[in-house]
Amino acid sequence: MVGGEVNPYPIQLLVNYWEMRPSVMGARLDALLRRGVAHIATFVPWQAVESDISHTLTRFLLAAAERKMTLSLILTPEVGIHYPYSGLPKDIVMKPENLAQHSQKGPVTVSLPPNCFGLPSLLSPEFNKRYSSFLSRMDSLLADFKRTHGKSLQNIQVVLSGSFWKYYRSARESTGNPFGGLAGDYSGGMALEFRQRVDYFYSQPEFSDPNPAAASRWKTRAMENVNYRWFHQQSESVFRHRSYQMVRRKAVSAGVREIELFTPEADPALSYNHFLQTVSGGLGDFHRLSALVDESAAFSTMGAGGPAAPFLRWSSLGGFRSLCDAEKQFLILKSLLVMGGLGGGIYLEEEEWFALSASFRARAEAFARAIAHGELAIRTRALYLTPHLWSGSAPLWRELFSRLGPEARLLSALDLLERDREAGLLIVDPAFILTREAVQKLSAWARSGRTVVLPRSTLYTELARAELELLVASSKRMDIDLGVRYRVHELGDGKLIVHELPGGISNSQEELAAWQTFLTALLSLAEIEGYCKVSDSRLAVIPMERKGRELGIFVMNGTRRAVSGDVVFGGKVVVSDLAVAISATSQGLAPASGPGSASPSSVPSNRFSLDVPPCGFLPLAVNGLSLASEENRERLAAAQLAQATRESVTAAAQAELPGFGQGTGAIGDLWN
Amino acid sequence: MELTYDWNCFQSMFYPKRRAPASAANANAGSEAAAPVFLVVEEERILSVFGEGEDFSSWIGAGYPQMAAEITHRELILFERKDVDRWMSGALALPHFHDQVEFLRQNAAPKVLSRGRLRKGGRTLLLRQGLEMPVYRHFILEAIQGWWAKVLPSSYGILIRLEGALPGTYVKDVLVVIRRGRVDSFCEPDFTILGRERSRQPEDVVRYLSEKHLVPVQGLFLPAELWQRWIEAENPWREVALAVRTDRAKLVPFRWSLVTLAATRGFLGI
């Protein structure tokens, strides 16, 4: 995970307080407590708060506090809430001037009950005014609650999500590759805001170098796509910061958590699918929903106060409801593993959860507990830096994602890099604007034993270009041309790779092949290799790291038929049942680790045959795998430590020794 | 809080969960007719595809003639992307999801590539316009939105109370308000004000709802398993008429005219 923390509640049940009658609220919470649920989550529909004359929310908070239940209040407007217009005020949604438009100039519709509607623009002045008032009201409500009920507020966590930004996509562009097209709000009201922010951004001195006229090259029509991406990412960041500040004015002691919430059933990629299911009376599309879980796990978002953990929500309003139990269980377990493994989790409706079999719930809860205790986590091995998270990325990202799955993550904030302790490779998108500060941050990241891949694009400022030239001038280099021309430079303990863009290739297949070869070389240079391979393409693997640096893999069969296949490892290993190992750990028994502790029938081998049932998961504990990545990680940690020591020594020297400055050179030069 | 459009409650009653169909392979083997495959296309390119029992997502981006040539055992039903966008935009003006679904079903005019016309090796593909979509509708909604609308009052409510619980549902009471033959609102009514005893009395709850919503309300009280049987029955109105006659289902207030309508539909199919 990228800077994430372990989430204590990977499975959270949603209880819609506004659907409960005050007279049965207590009884309903008591029933949950009897079933062992002490933490619940609820959306707070904006419209429900504005029209809450009977103070239902306060009563709900009180009822939860009386029972010492912990509570997550999800405040930001979200899609798929069981409230008309998903809880948004009707008068805002009904005004065409408030509505968002996707890049193809159409409304962004959400096709979920209780009614389909067009999403409003989060940049619309009227929306923002009302939204600020809603947040202030919530802030006051929580402050009042604190005044009257003191410590009970500690059990309440305010949750701010990423809201609608990721849904501002055209259904047409999202059908093949869900995040393949340009995302963002292209409504009329946004255009003025766009111009103003672009002018402001490029008025920074760095863009006017070497002369003020140079700034105009950044604002040309050719730069429009780049600028739109930057603008949409920046708008999202501003929105998050504003929301974060507003809910912390009075009720500062309420914990605020930022998350990125995905509701696959409401995703534009499924809009046409919904239409087809509606007119045909068909069931949900299990395969598309499953694919969206994979896609959603790739994003690493930054909130105002730190990284926003990814969460995924299955509602009872869309196609998920009509799936059979086996398919639901598959999706729940898959999303729990990928989202939970990255520090997030899943939200489920209370009724949906308890309608599942007790044995499945026990199994899922065991994995959730392991995730919550940090015994299972997905390790991020490669990163891709993009100017806008939700807009289509270059083929290099698609290729990276297809090879590493949830171990490759997409990010747009350089701040997230500083928190990363795991990834060994970072690829920068050709549409990313590179300033001097960005180049410095990237090179500092690379120096600590990592590999940074930069494109040779026109999107460098003059200062950034000079910085890069300075970096590479003193380093050893190697020129390679395998379809994509690139140059490898040594940088401290790490590597810096600068590549050309394969513009001369006319055939898209050839271009794709060139990128594939290039990526193979990059992964090899960064010493990233897969843990195992499966012989049947219908099977997929989620690799998770266990406490004690061992490996756990989940072999998934996302089809409706049993699949037999082999799992092939790089060396001889012993595999055992991961579920048993986890339950042994949780009961305080000695974990079954190491070849000696494997069951008598386990024989070290590099190939294992498996029969995976339809919509099934096989959790395997893998022992004895000599993780090359483990050695890499130790080397990385040592390099990071060395880098940190070097920086602190330099900082101390600058502070203490008069005359010791930037021009003095490296410490090594000083002594030699 | 009583929601005006309580979809969870409405769908648990009127959009029952269906069983997943047999896989396409079974259908192919001749055990039953294969379900059609639905496509949203732009010119010839497939944008979205949905077919029960099989994953067709690998066809996205390909041309539908290739798909038709390859998949000869299932009919292809095509919708043009521009039309779909237009219909979906048109549905946004309607107040709730049920109306929007009905709007889409009424307006969606697909083209069909019929089974039997397609052979591997590529003969000319023939498109047929204007297909009546084989859509499931709940028998009560089907009736009240049909010609019954002409004989029933312009505004009224239907309260359905199920005794016992249906598997996978928790709702026992649903009030559907109909205006001019269309579903106007639906909710799980709140009887807190009546008290525990009175809220169990069918006459009291019906009177209370009539006064609250200012429309005549017809109550239907029955066991949950009977409701489930009606849903699965081939001729549900016949079952309704028989259940009312044998007192397994109770109409409050009892109206001969309604029983006659149900019996006519059940026994004569009108």
Coordinates of N, CA, C and O in Angstrom, one line a residue, chain A residues 387-450:
Chain A
P387 N -0.9 12.6 -14.5 CA -1.4 14.0 -14.2 C -2.9 14.0 -13.7 O -3.2 14.8 -12.9
H388 N -3.7 13.0 -14.1 CA -5.0 12.9 -13.6 C -5.4 11.5 -13.4 O -5.3 10.7 -14.4
L389 N -5.8 11.1 -12.2 CA -6.0 9.7 -11.9 C -7.1 9.1 -12.7 O -7.0 7.9 -13.2
W390 N -8.2 9.8 -13.0 CA -9.4 9.1 -13.6 C -9.4 9.2 -15.1 O -10.3 8.7 -15.8
S391 N -8.4 9.9 -15.7 CA -8.3 10.0 -17.2 C -7.4 8.9 -17.7 O -6.5 8.5 -17.1
G392 N -7.8 8.5 -18.9 CA -7.0 7.4 -19.5 C -5.5 7.5 -19.5 O -5.0 8.6 -19.7
S393 N -4.9 6.5 -19.2 CA -3.4 6.5 -19.1 C -2.8 5.9 -20.3 O -3.5 5.2 -21.1
A394 N -1.5 6.1 -20.4 CA -0.8 5.6 -21.6 C -0.7 4.1 -21.6 O -1.0 3.4 -20.6
P395 N -0.4 3.5 -22.8 CA -0.3 2.0 -22.9 C 0.7 1.4 -21.9 O 0.5 0.2 -21.5
L396 N 1.7 2.2 -21.5 CA 2.6 1.6 -20.5 C 2.0 1.2 -19.2 O 2.3 0.2 -18.6
W397 N 1.0 2.1 -18.8 CA 0.3 1.8 -17.5 C -0.6 0.5 -17.7 O -0.6 -0.3 -16.9
R398 N -1.3 0.5 -18.8 CA -2.1 -0.7 -19.0 C -1.3 -2.0 -19.0 O -1.7 -3.0 -18.4
E399 N -0.2 -1.9 -19.6 CA 0.7 -3.1 -19.6 C 1.2 -3.4 -18.2 O 1.2 -4.6 -17.8
L400 N 1.6 -2.4 -17.5 CA 2.1 -2.6 -16.1 C 1.0 -3.2 -15.3 O 1.3 -4.1 -14.5
F401 N -0.2 -2.7 -15.4 CA -1.3 -3.1 -14.6 C -1.6 -4.6 -14.9 O -1.9 -5.4 -14.0
S402 N -1.6 -4.9 -16.2 CA -1.9 -6.3 -16.6 C -0.9 -7.3 -16.1 O -1.2 -8.4 -15.8
R403 N 0.3 -6.8 -15.9 CA 1.4 -7.8 -15.4 C 1.4 -7.9 -13.9 O 1.6 -8.9 -13.3
L404 N 1.2 -6.7 -13.2 CA 1.4 -6.8 -11.7 C 0.1 -6.7 -11.0 O 0.1 -7.0 -9.7
G405 N -1.0 -6.4 -11.6 CA -2.3 -6.4 -10.9 C -2.4 -5.4 -9.8 O -1.9 -4.3 -10.0
P406 N -2.9 -5.8 -8.6 CA -3.0 -4.8 -7.5 C -1.7 -4.4 -7.0 O -1.6 -3.5 -6.1
E407 N -0.6 -5.0 -7.4 CA 0.7 -4.6 -6.9 C 1.3 -3.4 -7.7 O 2.3 -2.8 -7.3
A408 N 0.6 -3.0 -8.7 CA 0.9 -1.7 -9.4 C -0.1 -0.7 -9.1 O -1.3 -1.0 -9.1
R409 N 0.3 0.5 -8.8 CA -0.7 1.5 -8.5 C -0.5 2.8 -9.2 O 0.7 3.2 -9.6
L410 N -1.6 3.5 -9.4 CA -1.6 4.7 -10.2 C -1.7 5.9 -9.1 O -2.6 5.8 -8.3
L411 N -0.9 6.9 -9.3 CA -1.0 8.0 -8.3 C -0.8 9.3 -9.1 O -0.2 9.3 -10.2
S412 N -1.3 10.4 -8.5 CA -1.1 11.7 -9.1 C -0.4 12.7 -8.2 O -0.1 13.8 -8.7
A413 N -0.2 12.3 -7.0 CA 0.4 13.3 -6.0 C 1.8 12.9 -5.7 O 2.0 11.7 -5.2
L414 N 2.7 13.8 -5.9 CA 4.1 13.5 -5.6 C 4.3 13.3 -4.1 O 5.2 12.6 -3.6
D415 N 3.4 13.9 -3.3 CA 3.5 13.7 -1.8 C 3.4 12.3 -1.4 O 3.9 11.8 -0.4
L416 N 2.6 11.5 -2.2 CA 2.4 10.1 -1.8 C 3.7 9.3 -2.0 O 3.9 8.3 -1.3
L417 N 4.6 9.8 -2.9 CA 5.9 9.1 -3.1 C 6.7 9.2 -1.8 O 7.4 8.2 -1.5
E418 N 6.7 10.3 -1.1 CA 7.5 10.5 0.0 C 7.1 9.5 1.1 O 7.9 9.1 2.0
R419 N 5.8 9.1 1.1 CA 5.3 8.1 2.1 C 5.6 6.7 1.7 O 5.4 5.8 2.6
D420 N 5.9 6.5 0.5 CA 6.1 5.1 0.0 C 7.4 4.5 0.6 O 8.4 5.1 0.6
R421 N 7.2 3.3 1.1 CA 8.4 2.6 1.6 C 8.6 1.2 0.8 O 9.5 0.5 1.2
E422 N 7.8 1.0 -0.2 CA 7.9 -0.4 -0.7 C 8.2 -0.5 -2.2 O 8.9 -1.4 -2.6
A423 N 7.6 0.5 -3.0 CA 7.8 0.3 -4.4 C 9.2 0.5 -4.9 O 10.0 1.2 -4.3
G424 N 9.5 -0.3 -5.9 CA 10.9 -0.2 -6.4 C 11.0 0.5 -7.8 O 12.1 0.7 -8.3
L425 N 9.8 0.8 -8.4 CA 9.8 1.4 -9.7 C 8.7 2.5 -9.8 O 7.6 2.3 -9.3
L426 N 9.1 3.5 -10.4 CA 8.1 4.6 -10.7 C 8.2 5.0 -12.2 O 9.3 5.3 -12.6
I427 N 7.1 5.0 -12.8 CA 7.1 5.4 -14.2 C 6.3 6.7 -14.3 O 5.2 6.8 -13.7
V428 N 6.8 7.7 -15.0 CA 6.1 9.0 -15.1 C 5.4 9.1 -16.4 O 6.0 8.8 -17.5
D429 N 4.1 9.4 -16.4 CA 3.3 9.5 -17.6 C 3.9 10.7 -18.5 O 4.3 11.7 -18.0
P430 N 3.9 10.4 -19.8 CA 4.4 11.5 -20.8 C 3.6 12.8 -20.7 O 4.0 13.8 -21.1
A431 N 2.3 12.8 -20.1 CA 1.5 14.0 -20.0 C 1.7 14.7 -18.7 O 1.0 15.7 -18.4
F432 N 2.7 14.3 -17.9 CA 2.9 14.9 -16.6 C 3.8 16.1 -16.8 O 4.8 16.1 -17.4
I433 N 3.3 17.2 -16.1 CA 4.1 18.5 -16.2 C 5.3 18.4 -15.2 O 5.0 18.2 -14.0
L434 N 6.5 18.5 -15.7 CA 7.6 18.3 -14.8 C 8.3 19.6 -14.5 O 8.8 20.3 -15.4
T435 N 8.2 20.0 -13.2 CA 8.9 21.2 -12.8 C 10.2 20.8 -12.1 O 10.5 19.6 -11.9
R436 N 10.9 21.8 -11.7 CA 12.2 21.6 -11.1 C 12.0 20.8 -9.8 O 12.7 19.8 -9.5
E437 N 11.0 21.2 -9.0 CA 10.8 20.6 -7.7 C 10.4 19.1 -7.9 O 10.8 18.2 -7.2
A438 N 9.6 18.9 -9.0 CA 9.2 17.5 -9.3 C 10.4 16.6 -9.6 O 10.6 15.5 -9.1
V439 N 11.3 17.2 -10.4 CA 12.5 16.4 -10.8 C 13.3 16.1 -9.6 O 13.9 15.1 -9.4
Q440 N 13.4 17.1 -8.7 CA 14.2 17.0 -7.5 C 13.6 15.9 -6.6 O 14.4 15.0 -6.1
K441 N 12.3 15.9 -6.5 CA 11.7 14.9 -5.6 C 11.9 13.5 -6.2 O 12.1 12.5 -5.5
L442 N 11.7 13.4 -7.5 CA 11.8 12.1 -8.2 C 13.2 11.6 -8.1 O 13.5 10.4 -7.9
S443 N 14.2 12.5 -8.3 CA 15.6 12.0 -8.2 C 16.0 11.6 -6.8 O 16.7 10.6 -6.6
A444 N 15.4 12.3 -5.8 CA 15.7 11.9 -4.4 C 15.1 10.6 -4.1 O 15.7 9.7 -3.4
W445 N 13.9 10.3 -4.7 CA 13.3 9.0 -4.5 C 14.1 7.9 -5.2 O 14.3 6.8 -4.6
A446 N 14.7 8.2 -6.3 CA 15.4 7.2 -7.1 C 16.8 6.9 -6.4 O 17.2 5.8 -6.3
R447 N 17.3 7.9 -5.8 CA 18.6 7.7 -5.1 C 18.6 6.7 -4.0 O 19.6 6.0 -3.7
S448 N 17.5 6.5 -3.4 CA 17.4 5.5 -2.3 C 17.2 4.1 -2.9 O 16.3 3.3 -2.4
G449 N 17.8 3.7 -4.0 CA 17.8 2.3 -4.5 C 16.6 2.0 -5.3 O 16.3 0.8 -5.5
R450 N 15.9 3.0 -5.9 CA 14.7 2.7 -6.7 C 15.0 3.1 -8.1 O 16.0 3.8 -8.5

